[in-house]
mmJSON file of the N, C-alpha and C atoms, coordinates in Angstrom:
{"data_MODEL":{"atom_site":{
"group_PDB":["ATOM","ATOM","ATOM","ATOM","ATOM","ATOM","ATOM","ATOM","ATOM","ATOM","ATOM","ATOM","ATOM","ATOM","ATOM","ATOM","ATOM","ATOM","ATOM","ATOM","ATOM","ATOM","ATOM","ATOM","ATOM","ATOM","ATOM","ATOM","ATOM","ATOM","ATOM","ATOM","ATOM","ATOM","ATOM","ATOM","ATOM","ATOM","ATOM","ATOM","ATOM","ATOM","ATOM","ATOM","ATOM","ATOM","ATOM","ATOM","ATOM","ATOM","ATOM","ATOM","ATOM","ATOM","ATOM","ATOM","ATOM","ATOM","ATOM","ATOM","ATOM","ATOM","ATOM","ATOM","ATOM","ATOM","ATOM","ATOM","ATOM","ATOM","ATOM","ATOM","ATOM","ATOM","ATOM","ATOM","ATOM","ATOM","ATOM","ATOM","ATOM","ATOM","ATOM","ATOM","ATOM","ATOM","ATOM","ATOM","ATOM","ATOM","ATOM","ATOM","ATOM","ATOM","ATOM","ATOM","ATOM","ATOM","ATOM","ATOM","ATOM","ATOM","ATOM","ATOM","ATOM","ATOM","ATOM","ATOM","ATOM","ATOM","ATOM","ATOM","ATOM","ATOM","ATOM","ATOM","ATOM","ATOM","ATOM","ATOM","ATOM","ATOM","ATOM","ATOM","ATOM","ATOM","ATOM","ATOM","ATOM","ATOM","ATOM","ATOM","ATOM","ATOM","ATOM","ATOM","ATOM","ATOM","ATOM","ATOM","ATOM","ATOM","ATOM","ATOM","ATOM","ATOM","ATOM","ATOM","ATOM","ATOM","ATOM","ATOM","ATOM","ATOM","ATOM","ATOM","ATOM","ATOM","ATOM","ATOM","ATOM","ATOM","ATOM","ATOM","ATOM","ATOM","ATOM","ATOM","ATOM","ATOM","ATOM","ATOM","ATOM","ATOM","ATOM","ATOM","ATOM","ATOM","ATOM","ATOM","ATOM","ATOM","ATOM","ATOM","ATOM","ATOM","ATOM","ATOM","ATOM","ATOM","ATOM","ATOM","ATOM","ATOM","ATOM","ATOM","ATOM","ATOM","ATOM","ATOM","ATOM","ATOM","ATOM","ATOM","ATOM","ATOM","ATOM","ATOM","ATOM","ATOM","ATOM","ATOM","ATOM","ATOM","ATOM","ATOM","ATOM","ATOM","ATOM","ATOM","ATOM","ATOM","ATOM","ATOM","ATOM","ATOM","ATOM","ATOM","ATOM","ATOM","ATOM"],
"id":[1,2,3,4,5,6,7,8,9,10,11,12,13,14,15,16,17,18,19,20,21,22,23,24,25,26,27,28,29,30,31,32,33,34,35,36,37,38,39,40,41,42,43,44,45,46,47,48,49,50,51,52,53,54,55,56,57,58,59,60,61,62,63,64,65,66,67,68,69,70,71,72,73,74,75,76,77,78,79,80,81,82,83,84,85,86,87,88,89,90,91,92,93,94,95,96,97,98,99,100,101,102,103,104,105,106,107,108,109,110,111,112,113,114,115,116,117,118,119,120,121,122,123,124,125,126,127,128,129,130,131,132,133,134,135,136,137,138,139,140,141,142,143,144,145,146,147,148,149,150,151,152,153,154,155,156,157,158,159,160,161,162,163,164,165,166,167,168,169,170,171,172,173,174,175,176,177,178,179,180,181,182,183,184,185,186,187,188,189,190,191,192,193,194,195,196,197,198,199,200,201,202,203,204,205,206,207,208,209,210,211,212,213,214,215,216,217,218,219,220,221,222,223,224,225,226,227,228,229,230,231],
"type_symbol":["N","C","C","N","C","C","N","C","C","N","C","C","N","C","C","N","C","C","N","C","C","N","C","C","N","C","C","N","C","C","N","C","C","N","C","C","N","C","C","N","C","C","N","C","C","N","C","C","N","C","C","N","C","C","N","C","C","N","C","C","N","C","C","N","C","C","N","C","C","N","C","C","N","C","C","N","C","C","N","C","C","N","C","C","N","C","C","N","C","C","N","C","C","N","C","C","N","C","C","N","C","C","N","C","C","N","C","C","N","C","C","N","C","C","N","C","C","N","C","C","N","C","C","N","C","C","N","C","C","N","C","C","N","C","C","N","C","C","N","C","C","N","C","C","N","C","C","N","C","C","N","C","C","N","C","C","N","C","C","N","C","C","N","C","C","N","C","C","N","C","C","N","C","C","N","C","C","N","C","C","N","C","C","N","C","C","N","C","C","N","C","C","N","C","C","N","C","C","N","C","C","N","C","C","N","C","C","N","C","C","N","C","C","N","C","C","N","C","C","N","C","C","N","C","C","N","C","C","N","C","C"],
"label_atom_id":["N","CA","C","N","CA","C","N","CA","C","N","CA","C","N","CA","C","N","CA","C","N","CA","C","N","CA","C","N","CA","C","N","CA","C","N","CA","C","N","CA","C","N","CA","C","N","CA","C","N","CA","C","N","CA","C","N","CA","C","N","CA","C","N","CA","C","N","CA","C","N","CA","C","N","CA","C","N","CA","C","N","CA","C","N","CA","C","N","CA","C","N","CA","C","N","CA","C","N","CA","C","N","CA","C","N","CA","C","N","CA","C","N","CA","C","N","CA","C","N","CA","C","N","CA","C","N","CA","C","N","CA","C","N","CA","C","N","CA","C","N","CA","C","N","CA","C","N","CA","C","N","CA","C","N","CA","C","N","CA","C","N","CA","C","N","CA","C","N","CA","C","N","CA","C","N","CA","C","N","CA","C","N","CA","C","N","CA","C","N","CA","C","N","CA","C","N","CA","C","N","CA","C","N","CA","C","N","CA","C","N","CA","C","N","CA","C","N","CA","C","N","CA","C","N","CA","C","N","CA","C","N","CA","C","N","CA","C","N","CA","C","N","CA","C","N","CA","C","N","CA","C","N","CA","C","N","CA","C","N","CA","C","N","CA","C","N","CA","C"],
"label_alt_id":[null,null,null,null,null,null,null,null,null,null,null,null,null,null,null,null,null,null,null,null,null,null,null,null,null,null,null,null,null,null,null,null,null,null,null,null,null,null,null,null,null,null,null,null,null,null,null,null,null,null,null,null,null,null,null,null,null,null,null,null,null,null,null,null,null,null,null,null,null,null,null,null,null,null,null,null,null,null,null,null,null,null,null,null,null,null,null,null,null,null,null,null,null,null,null,null,null,null,null,null,null,null,null,null,null,null,null,null,null,null,null,null,null,null,null,null,null,null,null,null,null,null,null,null,null,null,null,null,null,null,null,null,null,null,null,null,null,null,null,null,null,null,null,null,null,null,null,null,null,null,null,null,null,null,null,null,null,null,null,null,null,null,null,null,null,null,null,null,null,null,null,null,null,null,null,null,null,null,null,null,null,null,null,null,null,null,null,null,null,null,null,null,null,null,null,null,null,null,null,null,null,null,null,null,null,null,null,null,null,null,null,null,null,null,null,null,null,null,null,null,null,null,null,null,null,null,null,null,null,null,null],
"label_comp_id":["MET","MET","MET","VAL","VAL","VAL","LEU","LEU","LEU","ALA","ALA","ALA","LEU","LEU","LEU","LYS","LYS","LYS","ILE","ILE","ILE","LEU","LEU","LEU","LEU","LEU","LEU","LEU","LEU","LEU","ALA","ALA","ALA","ALA","ALA","ALA","SER","SER","SER","ILE","ILE","ILE","VAL","VAL","VAL","LEU","LEU","LEU","ILE","ILE","ILE","ALA","ALA","ALA","PHE","PHE","PHE","VAL","VAL","VAL","LEU","LEU","LEU","LEU","LEU","LEU","GLN","GLN","GLN","GLN","GLN","GLN","GLY","GLY","GLY","ASN","ASN","ASN","SER","SER","SER","ALA","ALA","ALA","GLY","GLY","GLY","LEU","LEU","LEU","SER","SER","SER","GLY","GLY","GLY","SER","SER","SER","ILE","ILE","ILE","GLY","GLY","GLY","GLY","GLY","GLY","GLY","GLY","GLY","ALA","ALA","ALA","GLU","GLU","GLU","GLN","GLN","GLN","LEU","LEU","LEU","PHE","PHE","PHE","GLY","GLY","GLY","LYS","LYS","LYS","LYS","LYS","LYS","LYS","LYS","LYS","SER","SER","SER","ARG","ARG","ARG","GLY","GLY","GLY","TRP","TRP","TRP","GLU","GLU","GLU","ARG","ARG","ARG","PHE","PHE","PHE","PHE","PHE","PHE","THR","THR","THR","ARG","ARG","ARG","ILE","ILE","ILE","THR","THR","THR","ILE","ILE","ILE","ALA","ALA","ALA","GLY","GLY","GLY","ALA","ALA","ALA","ALA","ALA","ALA","VAL","VAL","VAL","PHE","PHE","PHE","ILE","ILE","ILE","ALA","ALA","ALA","THR","THR","THR","SER","SER","SER","LEU","LEU","LEU","LEU","LEU","LEU","LEU","LEU","LEU","VAL","VAL","VAL","TRP","TRP","TRP","LEU","LEU","LEU","THR","THR","THR","GLN","GLN","GLN"],
"label_asym_id":["A","A","A","A","A","A","A","A","A","A","A","A","A","A","A","A","A","A","A","A","A","A","A","A","A","A","A","A","A","A","A","A","A","A","A","A","A","A","A","A","A","A","A","A","A","A","A","A","A","A","A","A","A","A","A","A","A","A","A","A","A","A","A","A","A","A","A","A","A","A","A","A","A","A","A","A","A","A","A","A","A","A","A","A","A","A","A","A","A","A","A","A","A","A","A","A","A","A","A","A","A","A","A","A","A","A","A","A","A","A","A","A","A","A","A","A","A","A","A","A","A","A","A","A","A","A","A","A","A","A","A","A","A","A","A","A","A","A","A","A","A","A","A","A","A","A","A","A","A","A","A","A","A","A","A","A","A","A","A","A","A","A","A","A","A","A","A","A","A","A","A","A","A","A","A","A","A","A","A","A","A","A","A","A","A","A","A","A","A","A","A","A","A","A","A","A","A","A","A","A","A","A","A","A","A","A","A","A","A","A","A","A","A","A","A","A","A","A","A","A","A","A","A","A","A","A","A","A","A","A","A"],
"label_entity_id":["1","1","1","1","1","1","1","1","1","1","1","1","1","1","1","1","1","1","1","1","1","1","1","1","1","1","1","1","1","1","1","1","1","1","1","1","1","1","1","1","1","1","1","1","1","1","1","1","1","1","1","1","1","1","1","1","1","1","1","1","1","1","1","1","1","1","1","1","1","1","1","1","1","1","1","1","1","1","1","1","1","1","1","1","1","1","1","1","1","1","1","1","1","1","1","1","1","1","1","1","1","1","1","1","1","1","1","1","1","1","1","1","1","1","1","1","1","1","1","1","1","1","1","1","1","1","1","1","1","1","1","1","1","1","1","1","1","1","1","1","1","1","1","1","1","1","1","1","1","1","1","1","1","1","1","1","1","1","1","1","1","1","1","1","1","1","1","1","1","1","1","1","1","1","1","1","1","1","1","1","1","1","1","1","1","1","1","1","1","1","1","1","1","1","1","1","1","1","1","1","1","1","1","1","1","1","1","1","1","1","1","1","1","1","1","1","1","1","1","1","1","1","1","1","1","1","1","1","1","1","1"],
"label_seq_id":[1,1,1,2,2,2,3,3,3,4,4,4,5,5,5,6,6,6,7,7,7,8,8,8,9,9,9,10,10,10,11,11,11,12,12,12,13,13,13,14,14,14,15,15,15,16,16,16,17,17,17,18,18,18,19,19,19,20,20,20,21,21,21,22,22,22,23,23,23,24,24,24,25,25,25,26,26,26,27,27,27,28,28,28,29,29,29,30,30,30,31,31,31,32,32,32,33,33,33,34,34,34,35,35,35,36,36,36,37,37,37,38,38,38,39,39,39,40,40,40,41,41,41,42,42,42,43,43,43,44,44,44,45,45,45,46,46,46,47,47,47,48,48,48,49,49,49,50,50,50,51,51,51,52,52,52,53,53,53,54,54,54,55,55,55,56,56,56,57,57,57,58,58,58,59,59,59,60,60,60,61,61,61,62,62,62,63,63,63,64,64,64,65,65,65,66,66,66,67,67,67,68,68,68,69,69,69,70,70,70,71,71,71,72,72,72,73,73,73,74,74,74,75,75,75,76,76,76,77,77,77],
"pdbx_PDB_ins_code":[null,null,null,null,null,null,null,null,null,null,null,null,null,null,null,null,null,null,null,null,null,null,null,null,null,null,null,null,null,null,null,null,null,null,null,null,null,null,null,null,null,null,null,null,null,null,null,null,null,null,null,null,null,null,null,null,null,null,null,null,null,null,null,null,null,null,null,null,null,null,null,null,null,null,null,null,null,null,null,null,null,null,null,null,null,null,null,null,null,null,null,null,null,null,null,null,null,null,null,null,null,null,null,null,null,null,null,null,null,null,null,null,null,null,null,null,null,null,null,null,null,null,null,null,null,null,null,null,null,null,null,null,null,null,null,null,null,null,null,null,null,null,null,null,null,null,null,null,null,null,null,null,null,null,null,null,null,null,null,null,null,null,null,null,null,null,null,null,null,null,null,null,null,null,null,null,null,null,null,null,null,null,null,null,null,null,null,null,null,null,null,null,null,null,null,null,null,null,null,null,null,null,null,null,null,null,null,null,null,null,null,null,null,null,null,null,null,null,null,null,null,null,null,null,null,null,null,null,null,null,null],
"Cartn_x":[160.154,159.041,157.95,157.599,156.538,156.974,158.232,158.742,158.705,159.079,159.037,157.609,156.653,155.257,154.72,155.182,154.756,155.297,156.524,157.111,156.37,156.033,155.268,153.874,153.26,151.955,152.035,153.072,153.267,153.471,154.271,154.512,153.228,152.468,151.219,150.218,150.176,149.23,149.62,150.896,151.351,151.054,151.311,151.017,149.519,148.727,147.278,146.751,147.205,146.768,147.18,148.416,148.913,148.139,147.896,147.241,145.744,145.131,143.717,143.593,144.517,144.465,144.823,145.601,145.976,144.884,143.922,142.878,141.876,141.333,140.289,138.947,138.048,136.709,135.91,135.039,134.25,132.879,132.419,131.063,131.099,130.018,129.886,128.769,129.044,128.034,127.033,125.868,124.854,124.242,124.052,123.457,124.377,125.679,126.617,126.641,126.422,126.436,125.165,124.059,122.809,122.777,123.053,122.966,124.139,125.336,126.515,126.888,126.169,126.507,126.332,125.286,125.039,126.077,126.489,127.497,128.828,129.185,130.449,130.38,129.227,129.07,129.148,128.536,128.485,129.589,130.534,131.722,131.608,130.649,130.568,131.633,132.136,133.153,134.491,135.309,136.582,137.664,138.538,139.645,140.861,141.625,142.803,143.971,145.141,146.357,146.623,146.803,147.145,146.017,144.782,143.657,143.674,143.942,144.023,145.194,146.336,147.514,147.221,146.615,146.292,145.292,144.323,143.326,143.971,144.839,145.493,146.431,147.171,148.056,147.233,146.095,145.226,144.676,144.255,143.743,144.846,146.031,147.156,147.55,147.575,147.901,146.876,145.608,144.556,144.661,144.976,145.118,146.294,147.419,148.585,148.274,147.584,147.225,146.34,145.319,144.397,145.111,145.877,146.574,147.588,148.327,149.317,148.654,147.55,146.835,146.32,145.725,145.214,146.338,147.443,148.582,149.186,149.262,149.773,148.863,147.579,146.634,146.787,146.932,147.047,148.357,149.456,150.746,150.873,150.179,150.32,149.383,148.551,147.654,148.198],
"Cartn_y":[77.906,78.262,78.97,78.381,78.973,80.319,80.423,81.692,82.783,82.432,83.415,83.868,82.94,83.3,84.173,83.912,84.759,86.178,86.3,87.625,88.349,87.62,88.201,88.633,87.834,88.175,89.441,89.561,90.754,91.991,91.859,92.997,93.391,92.399,92.695,93.372,92.95,93.569,95.006,95.285,96.658,97.552,97.05,97.815,98.065,97.046,97.178,98.208,98.159,99.125,100.545,100.705,102.039,102.656,101.88,102.449,102.632,101.856,102.104,103.405,103.649,104.878,106.12,105.961,107.094,107.513,106.652,106.969,107.95,108.78,109.717,109.01,109.466,108.927,109.476,108.646,109.082,109.602,109.342,109.739,110.855,111.605,112.684,112.321,111.396,110.994,110.008,109.936,108.979,109.345,110.616,111.017,110.698,110.789,110.444,108.964,108.154,106.711,106.249,106.941,106.555,107.1,108.368,108.981,108.675,108.565,108.363,106.926,105.999,104.594,104.088,104.514,104.059,104.63,105.863,106.464,105.742,105.394,104.702,103.272,102.646,101.269,101.159,102.094,102.012,102.81,103.345,103.926,105.332,106.124,107.512,108.373,107.941,108.692,107.966,108.399,107.743,108.35,107.496,107.991,108.206,109.24,109.572,109.852,109.725,110.088,109.227,109.904,109.211,108.321,108.697,107.867,106.516,106.535,105.284,104.435,105.078,104.366,103.714,104.476,103.933,102.788,102.916,101.858,100.584,100.717,99.535,98.863,99.649,99.071,98.378,98.951,98.334,97.007,96.961,95.712,94.66,95.055,94.106,93.619,94.519,94.122,93.172,93.42,92.522,91.149,91.112,89.829,89.026,89.702,89.026,88.553,89.379,89.014,87.765,87.733,86.594,85.335,85.459,84.29,83.73,84.613,84.176,83.533,84.1,83.531,82.13,81.973,80.654,79.64,80.06,79.165,78.753,79.685,79.348,78.355,78.55,77.606,76.228,76.179,74.907,74.198,74.955,74.35,73.913,74.554,74.214,73.106,72.62,71.521,70.185],
"Cartn_z":[94.554,93.683,94.47,95.619,96.434,96.993,97.389,97.922,96.849,95.636,94.548,94.266,94.32,94.107,95.237,96.454,97.579,97.438,96.969,96.75,95.62,94.559,93.46,93.922,94.787,95.335,96.191,96.985,97.805,96.937,95.89,94.987,94.254,93.803,93.1,94.023,95.277,96.201,96.522,96.641,96.893,95.699,94.484,93.27,93.154,93.435,93.346,94.34,95.566,96.578,96.179,95.739,95.393,94.232,93.193,92.02,92.213,93.067,93.384,94.171,95.087,95.872,95.043,93.985,93.152,92.173,91.91,90.946,91.521,90.623,91.019,91.012,91.88,91.877,90.707,90.135,88.98,89.357,90.553,90.919,91.959,91.985,92.957,93.928,94.803,95.768,95.194,95.811,95.4,94.054,93.784,92.51,91.34,91.54,90.485,90.194,91.211,90.971,90.28,90.496,89.832,88.411,88.234,86.914,86.021,86.568,85.746,85.516,86.106,85.948,84.54,83.864,82.49,81.539,81.746,80.877,81.01,82.204,82.416,81.879,82.011,81.555,80.043,79.335,77.883,77.196,77.941,77.359,76.84,77.281,76.822,77.471,78.6,79.319,79.17,78.226,77.949,78.826,79.33,80.132,79.235,79.552,78.755,79.673,79.128,79.833,81.043,82.174,83.413,83.894,83.664,84.095,83.394,82.107,81.345,81.835,82.089,82.585,83.938,84.872,86.187,86.091,85.19,85.016,84.493,83.52,82.952,83.941,84.711,85.725,86.806,87.178,88.174,87.677,86.42,85.855,85.783,85.358,85.284,86.68,87.644,89.015,89.594,89.301,89.785,89.14,87.848,87.156,87.712,87.948,88.52,89.936,90.709,92.081,92.108,91.269,91.249,90.754,89.686,89.139,90.139,90.786,91.759,92.973,93.426,94.56,94.247,93.072,92.686,92.518,91.946,91.771,93.111,94.052,95.377,96.105,95.987,96.613,95.999,94.682,93.987,94.36,94.503,94.819,96.276,97.176,98.592,99.046,98.164,98.559,98.127],
"occupancy":[1.0,1.0,1.0,1.0,1.0,1.0,1.0,1.0,1.0,1.0,1.0,1.0,1.0,1.0,1.0,1.0,1.0,1.0,1.0,1.0,1.0,1.0,1.0,1.0,1.0,1.0,1.0,1.0,1.0,1.0,1.0,1.0,1.0,1.0,1.0,1.0,1.0,1.0,1.0,1.0,1.0,1.0,1.0,1.0,1.0,1.0,1.0,1.0,1.0,1.0,1.0,1.0,1.0,1.0,1.0,1.0,1.0,1.0,1.0,1.0,1.0,1.0,1.0,1.0,1.0,1.0,1.0,1.0,1.0,1.0,1.0,1.0,1.0,1.0,1.0,1.0,1.0,1.0,1.0,1.0,1.0,1.0,1.0,1.0,1.0,1.0,1.0,1.0,1.0,1.0,1.0,1.0,1.0,1.0,1.0,1.0,1.0,1.0,1.0,1.0,1.0,1.0,1.0,1.0,1.0,1.0,1.0,1.0,1.0,1.0,1.0,1.0,1.0,1.0,1.0,1.0,1.0,1.0,1.0,1.0,1.0,1.0,1.0,1.0,1.0,1.0,1.0,1.0,1.0,1.0,1.0,1.0,1.0,1.0,1.0,1.0,1.0,1.0,1.0,1.0,1.0,1.0,1.0,1.0,1.0,1.0,1.0,1.0,1.0,1.0,1.0,1.0,1.0,1.0,1.0,1.0,1.0,1.0,1.0,1.0,1.0,1.0,1.0,1.0,1.0,1.0,1.0,1.0,1.0,1.0,1.0,1.0,1.0,1.0,1.0,1.0,1.0,1.0,1.0,1.0,1.0,1.0,1.0,1.0,1.0,1.0,1.0,1.0,1.0,1.0,1.0,1.0,1.0,1.0,1.0,1.0,1.0,1.0,1.0,1.0,1.0,1.0,1.0,1.0,1.0,1.0,1.0,1.0,1.0,1.0,1.0,1.0,1.0,1.0,1.0,1.0,1.0,1.0,1.0,1.0,1.0,1.0,1.0,1.0,1.0,1.0,1.0,1.0,1.0,1.0,1.0],
"B_iso_or_equiv":[0.0,0.0,0.0,0.0,0.0,0.0,0.0,0.0,0.0,0.0,0.0,0.0,0.0,0.0,0.0,0.0,0.0,0.0,0.0,0.0,0.0,0.0,0.0,0.0,0.0,0.0,0.0,0.0,0.0,0.0,0.0,0.0,0.0,0.0,0.0,0.0,0.0,0.0,0.0,0.0,0.0,0.0,0.0,0.0,0.0,0.0,0.0,0.0,0.0,0.0,0.0,0.0,0.0,0.0,0.0,0.0,0.0,0.0,0.0,0.0,0.0,0.0,0.0,0.0,0.0,0.0,0.0,0.0,0.0,0.0,0.0,0.0,0.0,0.0,0.0,0.0,0.0,0.0,0.0,0.0,0.0,0.0,0.0,0.0,0.0,0.0,0.0,0.0,0.0,0.0,0.0,0.0,0.0,0.0,0.0,0.0,0.0,0.0,0.0,0.0,0.0,0.0,0.0,0.0,0.0,0.0,0.0,0.0,0.0,0.0,0.0,0.0,0.0,0.0,0.0,0.0,0.0,0.0,0.0,0.0,0.0,0.0,0.0,0.0,0.0,0.0,0.0,0.0,0.0,0.0,0.0,0.0,0.0,0.0,0.0,0.0,0.0,0.0,0.0,0.0,0.0,0.0,0.0,0.0,0.0,0.0,0.0,0.0,0.0,0.0,0.0,0.0,0.0,0.0,0.0,0.0,0.0,0.0,0.0,0.0,0.0,0.0,0.0,0.0,0.0,0.0,0.0,0.0,0.0,0.0,0.0,0.0,0.0,0.0,0.0,0.0,0.0,0.0,0.0,0.0,0.0,0.0,0.0,0.0,0.0,0.0,0.0,0.0,0.0,0.0,0.0,0.0,0.0,0.0,0.0,0.0,0.0,0.0,0.0,0.0,0.0,0.0,0.0,0.0,0.0,0.0,0.0,0.0,0.0,0.0,0.0,0.0,0.0,0.0,0.0,0.0,0.0,0.0,0.0,0.0,0.0,0.0,0.0,0.0,0.0,0.0,0.0,0.0,0.0,0.0,0.0],
"pdbx_formal_charge":[null,null,null,null,null,null,null,null,null,null,null,null,null,null,null,null,null,null,null,null,null,null,null,null,null,null,null,null,null,null,null,null,null,null,null,null,null,null,null,null,null,null,null,null,null,null,null,null,null,null,null,null,null,null,null,null,null,null,null,null,null,null,null,null,null,null,null,null,null,null,null,null,null,null,null,null,null,null,null,null,null,null,null,null,null,null,null,null,null,null,null,null,null,null,null,null,null,null,null,null,null,null,null,null,null,null,null,null,null,null,null,null,null,null,null,null,null,null,null,null,null,null,null,null,null,null,null,null,null,null,null,null,null,null,null,null,null,null,null,null,null,null,null,null,null,null,null,null,null,null,null,null,null,null,null,null,null,null,null,null,null,null,null,null,null,null,null,null,null,null,null,null,null,null,null,null,null,null,null,null,null,null,null,null,null,null,null,null,null,null,null,null,null,null,null,null,null,null,null,null,null,null,null,null,null,null,null,null,null,null,null,null,null,null,null,null,null,null,null,null,null,null,null,null,null,null,null,null,null,null,null],
"auth_seq_id":[1,1,1,2,2,2,3,3,3,4,4,4,5,5,5,6,6,6,7,7,7,8,8,8,9,9,9,10,10,10,11,11,11,12,12,12,13,13,13,14,14,14,15,15,15,16,16,16,17,17,17,18,18,18,19,19,19,20,20,20,21,21,21,22,22,22,23,23,23,24,24,24,25,25,25,26,26,26,27,27,27,28,28,28,29,29,29,30,30,30,31,31,31,32,32,32,33,33,33,34,34,34,35,35,35,36,36,36,37,37,37,38,38,38,39,39,39,40,40,40,41,41,41,42,42,42,43,43,43,44,44,44,45,45,45,46,46,46,47,47,47,48,48,48,49,49,49,50,50,50,51,51,51,52,52,52,53,53,53,54,54,54,55,55,55,56,56,56,57,57,57,58,58,58,59,59,59,60,60,60,61,61,61,62,62,62,63,63,63,64,64,64,65,65,65,66,66,66,67,67,67,68,68,68,69,69,69,70,70,70,71,71,71,72,72,72,73,73,73,74,74,74,75,75,75,76,76,76,77,77,77],
"auth_comp_id":["MET","MET","MET","VAL","VAL","VAL","LEU","LEU","LEU","ALA","ALA","ALA","LEU","LEU","LEU","LYS","LYS","LYS","ILE","ILE","ILE","LEU","LEU","LEU","LEU","LEU","LEU","LEU","LEU","LEU","ALA","ALA","ALA","ALA","ALA","ALA","SER","SER","SER","ILE","ILE","ILE","VAL","VAL","VAL","LEU","LEU","LEU","ILE","ILE","ILE","ALA","ALA","ALA","PHE","PHE","PHE","VAL","VAL","VAL","LEU","LEU","LEU","LEU","LEU","LEU","GLN","GLN","GLN","GLN","GLN","GLN","GLY","GLY","GLY","ASN","ASN","ASN","SER","SER","SER","ALA","ALA","ALA","GLY","GLY","GLY","LEU","LEU","LEU","SER","SER","SER","GLY","GLY","GLY","SER","SER","SER","ILE","ILE","ILE","GLY","GLY","GLY","GLY","GLY","GLY","GLY","GLY","GLY","ALA","ALA","ALA","GLU","GLU","GLU","GLN","GLN","GLN","LEU","LEU","LEU","PHE","PHE","PHE","GLY","GLY","GLY","LYS","LYS","LYS","LYS","LYS","LYS","LYS","LYS","LYS","SER","SER","SER","ARG","ARG","ARG","GLY","GLY","GLY","TRP","TRP","TRP","GLU","GLU","GLU","ARG","ARG","ARG","PHE","PHE","PHE","PHE","PHE","PHE","THR","THR","THR","ARG","ARG","ARG","ILE","ILE","ILE","THR","THR","THR","ILE","ILE","ILE","ALA","ALA","ALA","GLY","GLY","GLY","ALA","ALA","ALA","ALA","ALA","ALA","VAL","VAL","VAL","PHE","PHE","PHE","ILE","ILE","ILE","ALA","ALA","ALA","THR","THR","THR","SER","SER","SER","LEU","LEU","LEU","LEU","LEU","LEU","LEU","LEU","LEU","VAL","VAL","VAL","TRP","TRP","TRP","LEU","LEU","LEU","THR","THR","THR","GLN","GLN","GLN"],
"auth_asym_id":["A","A","A","A","A","A","A","A","A","A","A","A","A","A","A","A","A","A","A","A","A","A","A","A","A","A","A","A","A","A","A","A","A","A","A","A","A","A","A","A","A","A","A","A","A","A","A","A","A","A","A","A","A","A","A","A","A","A","A","A","A","A","A","A","A","A","A","A","A","A","A","A","A","A","A","A","A","A","A","A","A","A","A","A","A","A","A","A","A","A","A","A","A","A","A","A","A","A","A","A","A","A","A","A","A","A","A","A","A","A","A","A","A","A","A","A","A","A","A","A","A","A","A","A","A","A","A","A","A","A","A","A","A","A","A","A","A","A","A","A","A","A","A","A","A","A","A","A","A","A","A","A","A","A","A","A","A","A","A","A","A","A","A","A","A","A","A","A","A","A","A","A","A","A","A","A","A","A","A","A","A","A","A","A","A","A","A","A","A","A","A","A","A","A","A","A","A","A","A","A","A","A","A","A","A","A","A","A","A","A","A","A","A","A","A","A","A","A","A","A","A","A","A","A","A","A","A","A","A","A","A"],
"auth_atom_id":["N","CA","C","N","CA","C","N","CA","C","N","CA","C","N","CA","C","N","CA","C","N","CA","C","N","CA","C","N","CA","C","N","CA","C","N","CA","C","N","CA","C","N","CA","C","N","CA","C","N","CA","C","N","CA","C","N","CA","C","N","CA","C","N","CA","C","N","CA","C","N","CA","C","N","CA","C","N","CA","C","N","CA","C","N","CA","C","N","CA","C","N","CA","C","N","CA","C","N","CA","C","N","CA","C","N","CA","C","N","CA","C","N","CA","C","N","CA","C","N","CA","C","N","CA","C","N","CA","C","N","CA","C","N","CA","C","N","CA","C","N","CA","C","N","CA","C","N","CA","C","N","CA","C","N","CA","C","N","CA","C","N","CA","C","N","CA","C","N","CA","C","N","CA","C","N","CA","C","N","CA","C","N","CA","C","N","CA","C","N","CA","C","N","CA","C","N","CA","C","N","CA","C","N","CA","C","N","CA","C","N","CA","C","N","CA","C","N","CA","C","N","CA","C","N","CA","C","N","CA","C","N","CA","C","N","CA","C","N","CA","C","N","CA","C","N","CA","C","N","CA","C","N","CA","C","N","CA","C","N","CA","C","N","CA","C","N","CA","C"],
"pdbx_PDB_model_num":[1,1,1,1,1,1,1,1,1,1,1,1,1,1,1,1,1,1,1,1,1,1,1,1,1,1,1,1,1,1,1,1,1,1,1,1,1,1,1,1,1,1,1,1,1,1,1,1,1,1,1,1,1,1,1,1,1,1,1,1,1,1,1,1,1,1,1,1,1,1,1,1,1,1,1,1,1,1,1,1,1,1,1,1,1,1,1,1,1,1,1,1,1,1,1,1,1,1,1,1,1,1,1,1,1,1,1,1,1,1,1,1,1,1,1,1,1,1,1,1,1,1,1,1,1,1,1,1,1,1,1,1,1,1,1,1,1,1,1,1,1,1,1,1,1,1,1,1,1,1,1,1,1,1,1,1,1,1,1,1,1,1,1,1,1,1,1,1,1,1,1,1,1,1,1,1,1,1,1,1,1,1,1,1,1,1,1,1,1,1,1,1,1,1,1,1,1,1,1,1,1,1,1,1,1,1,1,1,1,1,1,1,1,1,1,1,1,1,1,1,1,1,1,1,1,1,1,1,1,1,1]
}}}
């Protein structure tokens, strides 16, 4: 059980790293992070196509990574 969870954790971490690196940056330096932060927060800038796919895979990978990490900690104590 623990070995399977460790393998799942390794796969989730590889997927998470790969899809974070494949995503484009949304800001253009410091001015983009100050001026564009409100637009991104309130949803005026919608992602489509590959951006949406990469975002969803990143969120799913992060959720699997966190859940697997917590489960491994709980099982090994």
